[in-house]
Tab-separated table of N, CA and C in Angstrom:
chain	number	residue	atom	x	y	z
G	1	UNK	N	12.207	-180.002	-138.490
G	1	UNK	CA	12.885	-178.740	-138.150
G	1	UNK	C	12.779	-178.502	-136.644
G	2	UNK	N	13.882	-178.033	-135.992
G	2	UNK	CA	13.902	-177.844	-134.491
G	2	UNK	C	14.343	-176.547	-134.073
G	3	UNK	N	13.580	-175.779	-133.076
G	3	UNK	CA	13.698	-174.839	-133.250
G	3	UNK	C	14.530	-174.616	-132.165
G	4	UNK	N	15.558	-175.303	-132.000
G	4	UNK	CA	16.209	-175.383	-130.367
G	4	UNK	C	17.568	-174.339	-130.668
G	5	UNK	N	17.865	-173.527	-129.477
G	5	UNK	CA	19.119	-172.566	-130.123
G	5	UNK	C	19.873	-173.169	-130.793
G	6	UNK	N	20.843	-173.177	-130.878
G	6	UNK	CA	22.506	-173.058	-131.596
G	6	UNK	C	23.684	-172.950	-130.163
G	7	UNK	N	24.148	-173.581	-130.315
G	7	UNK	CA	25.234	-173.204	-128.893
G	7	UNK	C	26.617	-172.840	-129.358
G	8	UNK	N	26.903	-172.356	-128.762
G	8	UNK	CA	28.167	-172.054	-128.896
G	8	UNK	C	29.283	-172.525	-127.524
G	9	UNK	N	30.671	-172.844	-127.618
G	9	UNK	CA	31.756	-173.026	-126.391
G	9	UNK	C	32.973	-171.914	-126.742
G	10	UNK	N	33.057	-170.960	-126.460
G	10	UNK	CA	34.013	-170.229	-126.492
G	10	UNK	C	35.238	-171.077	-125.310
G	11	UNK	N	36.430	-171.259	-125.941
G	11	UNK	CA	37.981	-172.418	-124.777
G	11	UNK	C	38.731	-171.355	-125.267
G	12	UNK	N	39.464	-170.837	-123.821
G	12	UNK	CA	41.030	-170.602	-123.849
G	12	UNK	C	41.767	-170.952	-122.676
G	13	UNK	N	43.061	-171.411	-122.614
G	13	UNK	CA	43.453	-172.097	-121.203
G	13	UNK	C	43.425	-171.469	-120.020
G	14	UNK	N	42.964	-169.805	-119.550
G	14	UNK	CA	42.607	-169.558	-118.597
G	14	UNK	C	41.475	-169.089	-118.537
G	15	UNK	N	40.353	-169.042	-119.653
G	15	UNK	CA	39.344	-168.807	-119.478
G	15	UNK	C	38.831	-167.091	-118.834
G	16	UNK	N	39.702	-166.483	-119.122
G	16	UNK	CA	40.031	-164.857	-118.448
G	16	UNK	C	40.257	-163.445	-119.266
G	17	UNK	N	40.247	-163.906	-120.832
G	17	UNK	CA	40.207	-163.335	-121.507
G	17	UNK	C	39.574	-162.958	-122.972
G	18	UNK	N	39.879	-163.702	-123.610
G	18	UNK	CA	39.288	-163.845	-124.916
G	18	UNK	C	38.309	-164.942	-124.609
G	19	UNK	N	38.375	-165.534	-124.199
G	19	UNK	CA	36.956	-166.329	-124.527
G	19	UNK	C	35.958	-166.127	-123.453
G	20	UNK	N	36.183	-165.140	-122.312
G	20	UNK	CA	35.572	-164.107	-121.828
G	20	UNK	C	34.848	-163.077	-122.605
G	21	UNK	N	35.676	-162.391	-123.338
G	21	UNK	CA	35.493	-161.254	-124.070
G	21	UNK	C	34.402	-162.038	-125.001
G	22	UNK	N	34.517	-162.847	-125.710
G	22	UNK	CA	33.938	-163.428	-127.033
G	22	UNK	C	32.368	-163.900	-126.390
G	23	UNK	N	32.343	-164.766	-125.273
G	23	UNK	CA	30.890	-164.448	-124.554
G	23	UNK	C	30.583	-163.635	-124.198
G	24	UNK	N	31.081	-162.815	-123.934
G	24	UNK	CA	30.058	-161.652	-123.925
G	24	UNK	C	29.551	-160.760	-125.143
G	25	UNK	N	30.004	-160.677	-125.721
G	25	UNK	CA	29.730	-160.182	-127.405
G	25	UNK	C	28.613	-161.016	-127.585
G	26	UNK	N	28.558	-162.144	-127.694
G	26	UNK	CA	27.683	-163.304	-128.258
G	26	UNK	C	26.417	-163.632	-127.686
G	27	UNK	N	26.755	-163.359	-126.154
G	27	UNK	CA	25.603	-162.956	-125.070
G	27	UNK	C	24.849	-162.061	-125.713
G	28	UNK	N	25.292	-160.863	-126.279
G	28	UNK	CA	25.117	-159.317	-125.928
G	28	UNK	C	24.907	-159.150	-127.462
G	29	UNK	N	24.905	-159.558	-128.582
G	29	UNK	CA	24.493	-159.365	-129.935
G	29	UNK	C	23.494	-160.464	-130.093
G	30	UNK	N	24.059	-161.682	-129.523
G	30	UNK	CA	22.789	-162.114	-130.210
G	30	UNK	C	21.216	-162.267	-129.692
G	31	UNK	N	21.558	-161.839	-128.482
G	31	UNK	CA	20.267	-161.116	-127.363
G	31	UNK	C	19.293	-162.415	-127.340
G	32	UNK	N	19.936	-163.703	-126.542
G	32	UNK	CA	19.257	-164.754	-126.625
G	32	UNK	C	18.744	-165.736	-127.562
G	33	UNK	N	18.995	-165.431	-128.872
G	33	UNK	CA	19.274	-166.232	-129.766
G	33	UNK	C	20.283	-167.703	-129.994
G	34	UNK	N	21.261	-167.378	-129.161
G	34	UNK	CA	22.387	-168.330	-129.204
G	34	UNK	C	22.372	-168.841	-127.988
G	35	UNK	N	22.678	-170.122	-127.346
G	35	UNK	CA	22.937	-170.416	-125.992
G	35	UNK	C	24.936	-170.123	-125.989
G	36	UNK	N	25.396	-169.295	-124.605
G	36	UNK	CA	26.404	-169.211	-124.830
G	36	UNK	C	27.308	-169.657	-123.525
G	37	UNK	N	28.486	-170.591	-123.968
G	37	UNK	CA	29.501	-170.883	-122.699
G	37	UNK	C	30.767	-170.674	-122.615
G	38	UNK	N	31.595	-170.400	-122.291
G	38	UNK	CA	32.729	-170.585	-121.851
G	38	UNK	C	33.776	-171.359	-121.060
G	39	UNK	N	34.968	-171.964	-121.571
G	39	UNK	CA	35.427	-172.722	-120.547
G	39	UNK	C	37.305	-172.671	-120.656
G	40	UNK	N	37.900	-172.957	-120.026
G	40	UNK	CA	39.434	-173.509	-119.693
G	40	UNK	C	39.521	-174.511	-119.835
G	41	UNK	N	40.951	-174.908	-120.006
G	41	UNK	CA	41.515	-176.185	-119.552
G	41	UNK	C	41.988	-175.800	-118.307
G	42	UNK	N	42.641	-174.627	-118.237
G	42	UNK	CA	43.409	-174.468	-116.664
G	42	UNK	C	42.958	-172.978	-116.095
G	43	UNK	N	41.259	-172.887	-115.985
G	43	UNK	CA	40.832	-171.922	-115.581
G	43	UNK	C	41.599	-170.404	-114.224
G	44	UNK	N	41.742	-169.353	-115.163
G	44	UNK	CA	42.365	-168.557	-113.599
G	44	UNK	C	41.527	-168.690	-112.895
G	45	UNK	N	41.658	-167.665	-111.420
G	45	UNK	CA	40.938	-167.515	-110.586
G	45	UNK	C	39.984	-166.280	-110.631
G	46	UNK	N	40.243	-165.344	-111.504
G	46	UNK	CA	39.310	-164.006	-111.972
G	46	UNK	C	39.701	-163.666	-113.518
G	47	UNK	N	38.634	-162.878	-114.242
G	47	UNK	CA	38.602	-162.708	-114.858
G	47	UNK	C	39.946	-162.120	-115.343
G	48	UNK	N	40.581	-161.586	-116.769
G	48	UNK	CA	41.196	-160.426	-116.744
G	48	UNK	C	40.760	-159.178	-116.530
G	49	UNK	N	41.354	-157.989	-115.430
G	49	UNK	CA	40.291	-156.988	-115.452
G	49	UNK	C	40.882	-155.859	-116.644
G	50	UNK	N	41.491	-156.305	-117.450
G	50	UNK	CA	41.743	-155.271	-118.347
G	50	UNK	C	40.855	-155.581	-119.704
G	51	UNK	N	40.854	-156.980	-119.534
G	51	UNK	CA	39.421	-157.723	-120.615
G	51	UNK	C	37.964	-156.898	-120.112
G	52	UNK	N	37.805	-156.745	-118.667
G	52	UNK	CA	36.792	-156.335	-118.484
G	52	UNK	C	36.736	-154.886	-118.625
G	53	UNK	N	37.814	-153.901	-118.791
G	53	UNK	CA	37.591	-153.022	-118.932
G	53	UNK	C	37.225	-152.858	-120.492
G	54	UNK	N	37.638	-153.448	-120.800
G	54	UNK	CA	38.269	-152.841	-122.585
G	54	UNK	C	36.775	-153.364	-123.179
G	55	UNK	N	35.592	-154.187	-122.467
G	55	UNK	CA	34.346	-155.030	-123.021
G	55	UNK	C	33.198	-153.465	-122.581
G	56	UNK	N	33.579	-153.334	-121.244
G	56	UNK	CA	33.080	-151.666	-120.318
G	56	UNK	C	33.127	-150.455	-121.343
G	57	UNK	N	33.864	-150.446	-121.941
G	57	UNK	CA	34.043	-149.748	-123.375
G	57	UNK	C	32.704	-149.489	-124.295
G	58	UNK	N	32.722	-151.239	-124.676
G	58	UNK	CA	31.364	-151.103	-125.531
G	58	UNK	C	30.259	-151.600	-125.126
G	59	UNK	N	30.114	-151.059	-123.896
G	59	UNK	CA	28.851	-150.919	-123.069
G	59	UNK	C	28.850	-152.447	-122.432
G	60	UNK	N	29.580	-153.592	-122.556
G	60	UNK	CA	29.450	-154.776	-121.838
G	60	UNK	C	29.555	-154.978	-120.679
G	61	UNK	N	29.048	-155.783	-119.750
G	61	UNK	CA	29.722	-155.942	-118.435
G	61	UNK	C	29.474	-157.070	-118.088
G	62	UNK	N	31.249	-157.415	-118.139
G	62	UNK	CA	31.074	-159.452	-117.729
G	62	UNK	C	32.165	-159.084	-116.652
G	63	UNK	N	31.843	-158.502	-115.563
G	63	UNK	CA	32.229	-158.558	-114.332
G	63	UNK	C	31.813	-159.587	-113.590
G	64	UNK	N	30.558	-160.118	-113.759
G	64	UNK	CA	30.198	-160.943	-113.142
G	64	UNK	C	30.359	-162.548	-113.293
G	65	UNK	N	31.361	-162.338	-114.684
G	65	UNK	CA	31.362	-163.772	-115.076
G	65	UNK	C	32.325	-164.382	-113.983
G	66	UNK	N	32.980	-165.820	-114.161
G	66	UNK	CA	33.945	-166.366	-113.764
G	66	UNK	C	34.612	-167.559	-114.617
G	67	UNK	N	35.370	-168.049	-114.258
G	67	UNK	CA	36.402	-168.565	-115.100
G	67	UNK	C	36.492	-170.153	-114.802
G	68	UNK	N	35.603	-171.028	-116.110
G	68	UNK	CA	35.392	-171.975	-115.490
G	68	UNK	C	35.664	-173.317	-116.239
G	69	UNK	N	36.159	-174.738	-115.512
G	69	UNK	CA	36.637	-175.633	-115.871
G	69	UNK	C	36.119	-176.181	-117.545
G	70	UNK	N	37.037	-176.767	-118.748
G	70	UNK	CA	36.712	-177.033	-119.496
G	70	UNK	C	36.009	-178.784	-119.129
G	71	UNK	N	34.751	-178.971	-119.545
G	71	UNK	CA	34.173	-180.313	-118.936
G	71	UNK	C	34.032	-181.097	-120.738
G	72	UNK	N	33.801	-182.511	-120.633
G	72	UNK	CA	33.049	-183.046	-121.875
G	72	UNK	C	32.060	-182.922	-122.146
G	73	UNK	N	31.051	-182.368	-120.509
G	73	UNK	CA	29.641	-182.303	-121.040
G	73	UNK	C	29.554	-181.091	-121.857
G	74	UNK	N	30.192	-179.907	-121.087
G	74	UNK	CA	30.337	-178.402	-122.557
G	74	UNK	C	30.524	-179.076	-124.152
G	75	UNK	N	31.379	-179.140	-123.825
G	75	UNK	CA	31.711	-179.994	-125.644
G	75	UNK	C	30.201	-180.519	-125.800
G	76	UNK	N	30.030	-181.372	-125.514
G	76	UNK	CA	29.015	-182.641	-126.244
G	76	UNK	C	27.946	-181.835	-126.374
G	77	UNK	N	27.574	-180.679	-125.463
G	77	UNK	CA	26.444	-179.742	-125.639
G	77	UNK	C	26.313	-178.602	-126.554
G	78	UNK	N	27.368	-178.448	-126.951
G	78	UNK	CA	27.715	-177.541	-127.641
G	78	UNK	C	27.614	-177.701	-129.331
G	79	UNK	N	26.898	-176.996	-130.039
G	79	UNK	CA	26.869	-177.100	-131.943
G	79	UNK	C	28.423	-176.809	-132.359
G	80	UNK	N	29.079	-175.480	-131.820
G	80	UNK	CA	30.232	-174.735	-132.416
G	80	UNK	C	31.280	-174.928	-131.234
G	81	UNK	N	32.619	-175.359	-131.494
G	81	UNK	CA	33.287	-175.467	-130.431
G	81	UNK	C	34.315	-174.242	-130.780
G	82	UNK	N	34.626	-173.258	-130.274
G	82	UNK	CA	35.898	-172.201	-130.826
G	82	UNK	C	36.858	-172.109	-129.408
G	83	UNK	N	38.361	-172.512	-130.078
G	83	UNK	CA	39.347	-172.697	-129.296
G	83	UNK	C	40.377	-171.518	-129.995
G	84	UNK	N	40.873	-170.715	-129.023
G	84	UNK	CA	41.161	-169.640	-129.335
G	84	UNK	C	42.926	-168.964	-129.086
G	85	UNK	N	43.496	-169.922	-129.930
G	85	UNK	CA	44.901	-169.374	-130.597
G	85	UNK	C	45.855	-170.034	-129.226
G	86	UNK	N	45.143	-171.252	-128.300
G	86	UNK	CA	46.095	-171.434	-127.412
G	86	UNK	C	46.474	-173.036	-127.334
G	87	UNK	N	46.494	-173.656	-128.423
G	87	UNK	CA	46.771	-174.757	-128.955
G	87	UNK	C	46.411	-176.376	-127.576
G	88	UNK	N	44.654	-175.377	-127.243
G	88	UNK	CA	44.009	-176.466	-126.114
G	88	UNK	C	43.790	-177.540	-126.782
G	89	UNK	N	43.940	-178.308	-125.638
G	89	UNK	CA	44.103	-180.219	-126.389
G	89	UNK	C	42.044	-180.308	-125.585
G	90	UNK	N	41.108	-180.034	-126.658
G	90	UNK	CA	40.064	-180.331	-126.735
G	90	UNK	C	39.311	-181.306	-126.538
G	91	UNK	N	38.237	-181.998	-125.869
G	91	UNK	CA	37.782	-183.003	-126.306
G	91	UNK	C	37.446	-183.423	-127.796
G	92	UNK	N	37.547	-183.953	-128.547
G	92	UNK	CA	36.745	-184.156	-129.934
G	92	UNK	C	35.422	-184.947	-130.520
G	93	UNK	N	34.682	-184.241	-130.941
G	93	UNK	CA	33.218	-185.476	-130.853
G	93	UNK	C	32.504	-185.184	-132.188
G	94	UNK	N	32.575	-186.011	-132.846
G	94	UNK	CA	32.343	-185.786	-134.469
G	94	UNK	C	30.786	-185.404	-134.563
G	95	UNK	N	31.047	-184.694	-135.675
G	95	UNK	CA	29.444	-183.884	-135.903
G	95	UNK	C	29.660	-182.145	-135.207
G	96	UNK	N	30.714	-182.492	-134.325
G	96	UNK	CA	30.483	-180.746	-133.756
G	96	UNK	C	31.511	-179.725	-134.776
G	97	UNK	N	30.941	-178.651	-134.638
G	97	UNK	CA	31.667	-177.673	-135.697
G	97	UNK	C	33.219	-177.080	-134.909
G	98	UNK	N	33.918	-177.339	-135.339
G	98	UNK	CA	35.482	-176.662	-134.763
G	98	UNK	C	35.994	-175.574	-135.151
G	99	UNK	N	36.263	-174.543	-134.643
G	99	UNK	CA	36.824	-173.514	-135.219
G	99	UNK	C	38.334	-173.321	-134.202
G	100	UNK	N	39.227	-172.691	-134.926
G	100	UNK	CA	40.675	-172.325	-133.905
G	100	UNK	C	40.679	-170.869	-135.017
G	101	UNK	N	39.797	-169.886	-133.537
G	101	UNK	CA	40.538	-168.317	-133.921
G	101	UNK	C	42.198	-168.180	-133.128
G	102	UNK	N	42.480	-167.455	-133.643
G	102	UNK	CA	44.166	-167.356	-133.846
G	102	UNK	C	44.128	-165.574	-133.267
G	103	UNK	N	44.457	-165.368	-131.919
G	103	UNK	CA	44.017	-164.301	-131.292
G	103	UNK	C	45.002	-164.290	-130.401
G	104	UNK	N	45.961	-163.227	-130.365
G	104	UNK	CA	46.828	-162.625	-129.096
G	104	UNK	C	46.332	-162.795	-127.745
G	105	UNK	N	46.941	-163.500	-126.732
G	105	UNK	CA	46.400	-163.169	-125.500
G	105	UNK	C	46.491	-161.673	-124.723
G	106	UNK	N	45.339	-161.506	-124.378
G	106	UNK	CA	45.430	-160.275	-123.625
G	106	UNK	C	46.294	-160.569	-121.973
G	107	UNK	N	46.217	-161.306	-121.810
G	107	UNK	CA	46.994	-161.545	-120.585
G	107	UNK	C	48.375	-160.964	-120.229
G	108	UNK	N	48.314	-159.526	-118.893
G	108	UNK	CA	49.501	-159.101	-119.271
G	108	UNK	C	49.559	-157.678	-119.847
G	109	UNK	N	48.978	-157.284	-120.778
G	109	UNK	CA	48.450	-156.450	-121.819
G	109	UNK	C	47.816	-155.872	-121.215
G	110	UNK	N	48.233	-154.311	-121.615
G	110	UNK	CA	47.506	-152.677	-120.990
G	110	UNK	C	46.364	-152.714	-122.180
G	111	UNK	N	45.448	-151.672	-121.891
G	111	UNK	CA	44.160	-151.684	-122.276
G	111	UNK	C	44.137	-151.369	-123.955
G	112	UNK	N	45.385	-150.371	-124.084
G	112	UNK	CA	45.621	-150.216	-125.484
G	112	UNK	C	46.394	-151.902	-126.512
G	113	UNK	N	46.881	-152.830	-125.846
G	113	UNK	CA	47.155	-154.030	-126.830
G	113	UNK	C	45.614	-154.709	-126.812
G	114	UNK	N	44.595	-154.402	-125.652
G	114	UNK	CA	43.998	-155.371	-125.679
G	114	UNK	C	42.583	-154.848	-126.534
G	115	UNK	N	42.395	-153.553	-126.931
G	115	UNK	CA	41.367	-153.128	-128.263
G	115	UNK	C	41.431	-153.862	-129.156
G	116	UNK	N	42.767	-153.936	-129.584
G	116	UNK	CA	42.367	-154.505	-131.055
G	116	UNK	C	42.092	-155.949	-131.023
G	117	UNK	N	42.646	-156.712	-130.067
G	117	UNK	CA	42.254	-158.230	-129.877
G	117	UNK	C	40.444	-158.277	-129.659
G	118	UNK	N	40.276	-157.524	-128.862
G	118	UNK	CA	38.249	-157.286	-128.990
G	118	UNK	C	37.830	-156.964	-130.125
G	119	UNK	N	38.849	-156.204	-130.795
G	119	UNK	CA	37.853	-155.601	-132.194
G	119	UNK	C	37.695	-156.808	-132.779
G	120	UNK	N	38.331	-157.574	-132.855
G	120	UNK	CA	38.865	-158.606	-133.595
G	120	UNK	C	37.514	-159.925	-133.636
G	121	UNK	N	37.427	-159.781	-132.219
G	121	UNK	CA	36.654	-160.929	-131.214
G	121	UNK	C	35.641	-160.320	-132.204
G	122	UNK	N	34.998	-159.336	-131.440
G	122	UNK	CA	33.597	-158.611	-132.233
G	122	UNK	C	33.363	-158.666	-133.787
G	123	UNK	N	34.651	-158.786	-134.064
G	123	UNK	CA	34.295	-159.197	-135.812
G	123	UNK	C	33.739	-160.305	-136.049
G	124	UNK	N	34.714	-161.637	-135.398
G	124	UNK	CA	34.362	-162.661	-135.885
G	124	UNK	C	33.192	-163.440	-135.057
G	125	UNK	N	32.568	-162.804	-133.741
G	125	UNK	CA	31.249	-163.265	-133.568
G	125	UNK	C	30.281	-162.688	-134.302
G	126	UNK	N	30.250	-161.734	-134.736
G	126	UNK	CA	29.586	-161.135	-135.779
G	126	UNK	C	29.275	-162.271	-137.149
G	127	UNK	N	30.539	-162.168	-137.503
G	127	UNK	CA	30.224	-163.471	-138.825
G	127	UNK	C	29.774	-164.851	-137.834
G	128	UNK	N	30.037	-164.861	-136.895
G	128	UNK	CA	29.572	-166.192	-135.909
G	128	UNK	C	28.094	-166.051	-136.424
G	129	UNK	N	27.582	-165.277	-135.964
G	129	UNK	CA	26.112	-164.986	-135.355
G	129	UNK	C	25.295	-165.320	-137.077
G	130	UNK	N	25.803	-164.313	-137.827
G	130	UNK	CA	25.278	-164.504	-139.065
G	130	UNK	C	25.414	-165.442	-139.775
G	131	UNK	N	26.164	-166.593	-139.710
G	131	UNK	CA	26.454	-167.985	-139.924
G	131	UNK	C	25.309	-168.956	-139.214
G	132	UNK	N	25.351	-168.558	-138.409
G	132	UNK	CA	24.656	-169.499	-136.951
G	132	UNK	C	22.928	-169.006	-137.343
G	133	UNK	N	22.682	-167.693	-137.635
G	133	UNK	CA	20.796	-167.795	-137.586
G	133	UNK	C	20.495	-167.018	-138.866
G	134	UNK	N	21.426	-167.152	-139.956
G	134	UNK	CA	20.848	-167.800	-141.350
G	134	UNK	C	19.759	-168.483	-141.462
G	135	UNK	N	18.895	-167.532	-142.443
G	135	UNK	CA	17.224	-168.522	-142.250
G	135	UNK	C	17.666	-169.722	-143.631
């Protein structure tokens, strides 16, 4: 038995929104329990700041994050890979867990389209989390 975290890769192709939003939830619920990353294939240059507002909401603040290249070493390090409704051409490496959430981009989107895409996020790291540190 190893008592080494669980990782997680939150991918979306600019890395600025939802899989912004989704690390930080995952950061921020599972309060160091989980190791957590994020990445692009075609990283923006800042966050979305309407992602960051709408996270400012429920007390989050990933202002400080940034938006960063999808690599193989993320993958290969990673237990859970979640690619998120933007049909990213992934690395693939058998044994790792794949998920494709199916999630509106906020990109673009005033603060009211982009609630319910977080509520959404927050749901399903939720069942993430409780999946992941199941005794």
């Amino acid at each position: 038995m190893t008592d080494q975290k669980p990782s997680v890769l939150f991918v979306c192709v600019h890395n600025a929104g939802r899989s912004q939003m989704a690390a930080g939830f995952l950061r921020h619920l599972a309060a160091g329990r989980i190791e957590v990353r994020s990445a692009g294939s075609m990283p923006a240059d800042k966050i979305n700041p309407i992602a960051v507002a709408a996270m400012k909401e429920m007390g989050i603040d990933i202002t400080a994050e940034r938006p960063k290249v999808l690599s193989t070493e993320a993958v290969q390090a990673s237990d859970v890979v979640i690619t998120m409704g933007c049909g990213d051409a992934c690395p693939f490496f058998p044994g790792k867990r794949y998920e494709d959430w199916k999630l509106d981009d906020p990109a673009g989107q005033g603060i009211e389209a982009v609630r319910p895409i977080r509520d959404e996020i927050r749901s399903r790291v939720e069942t993430l989390i409780a999946e992941l540190l199941e005794p």
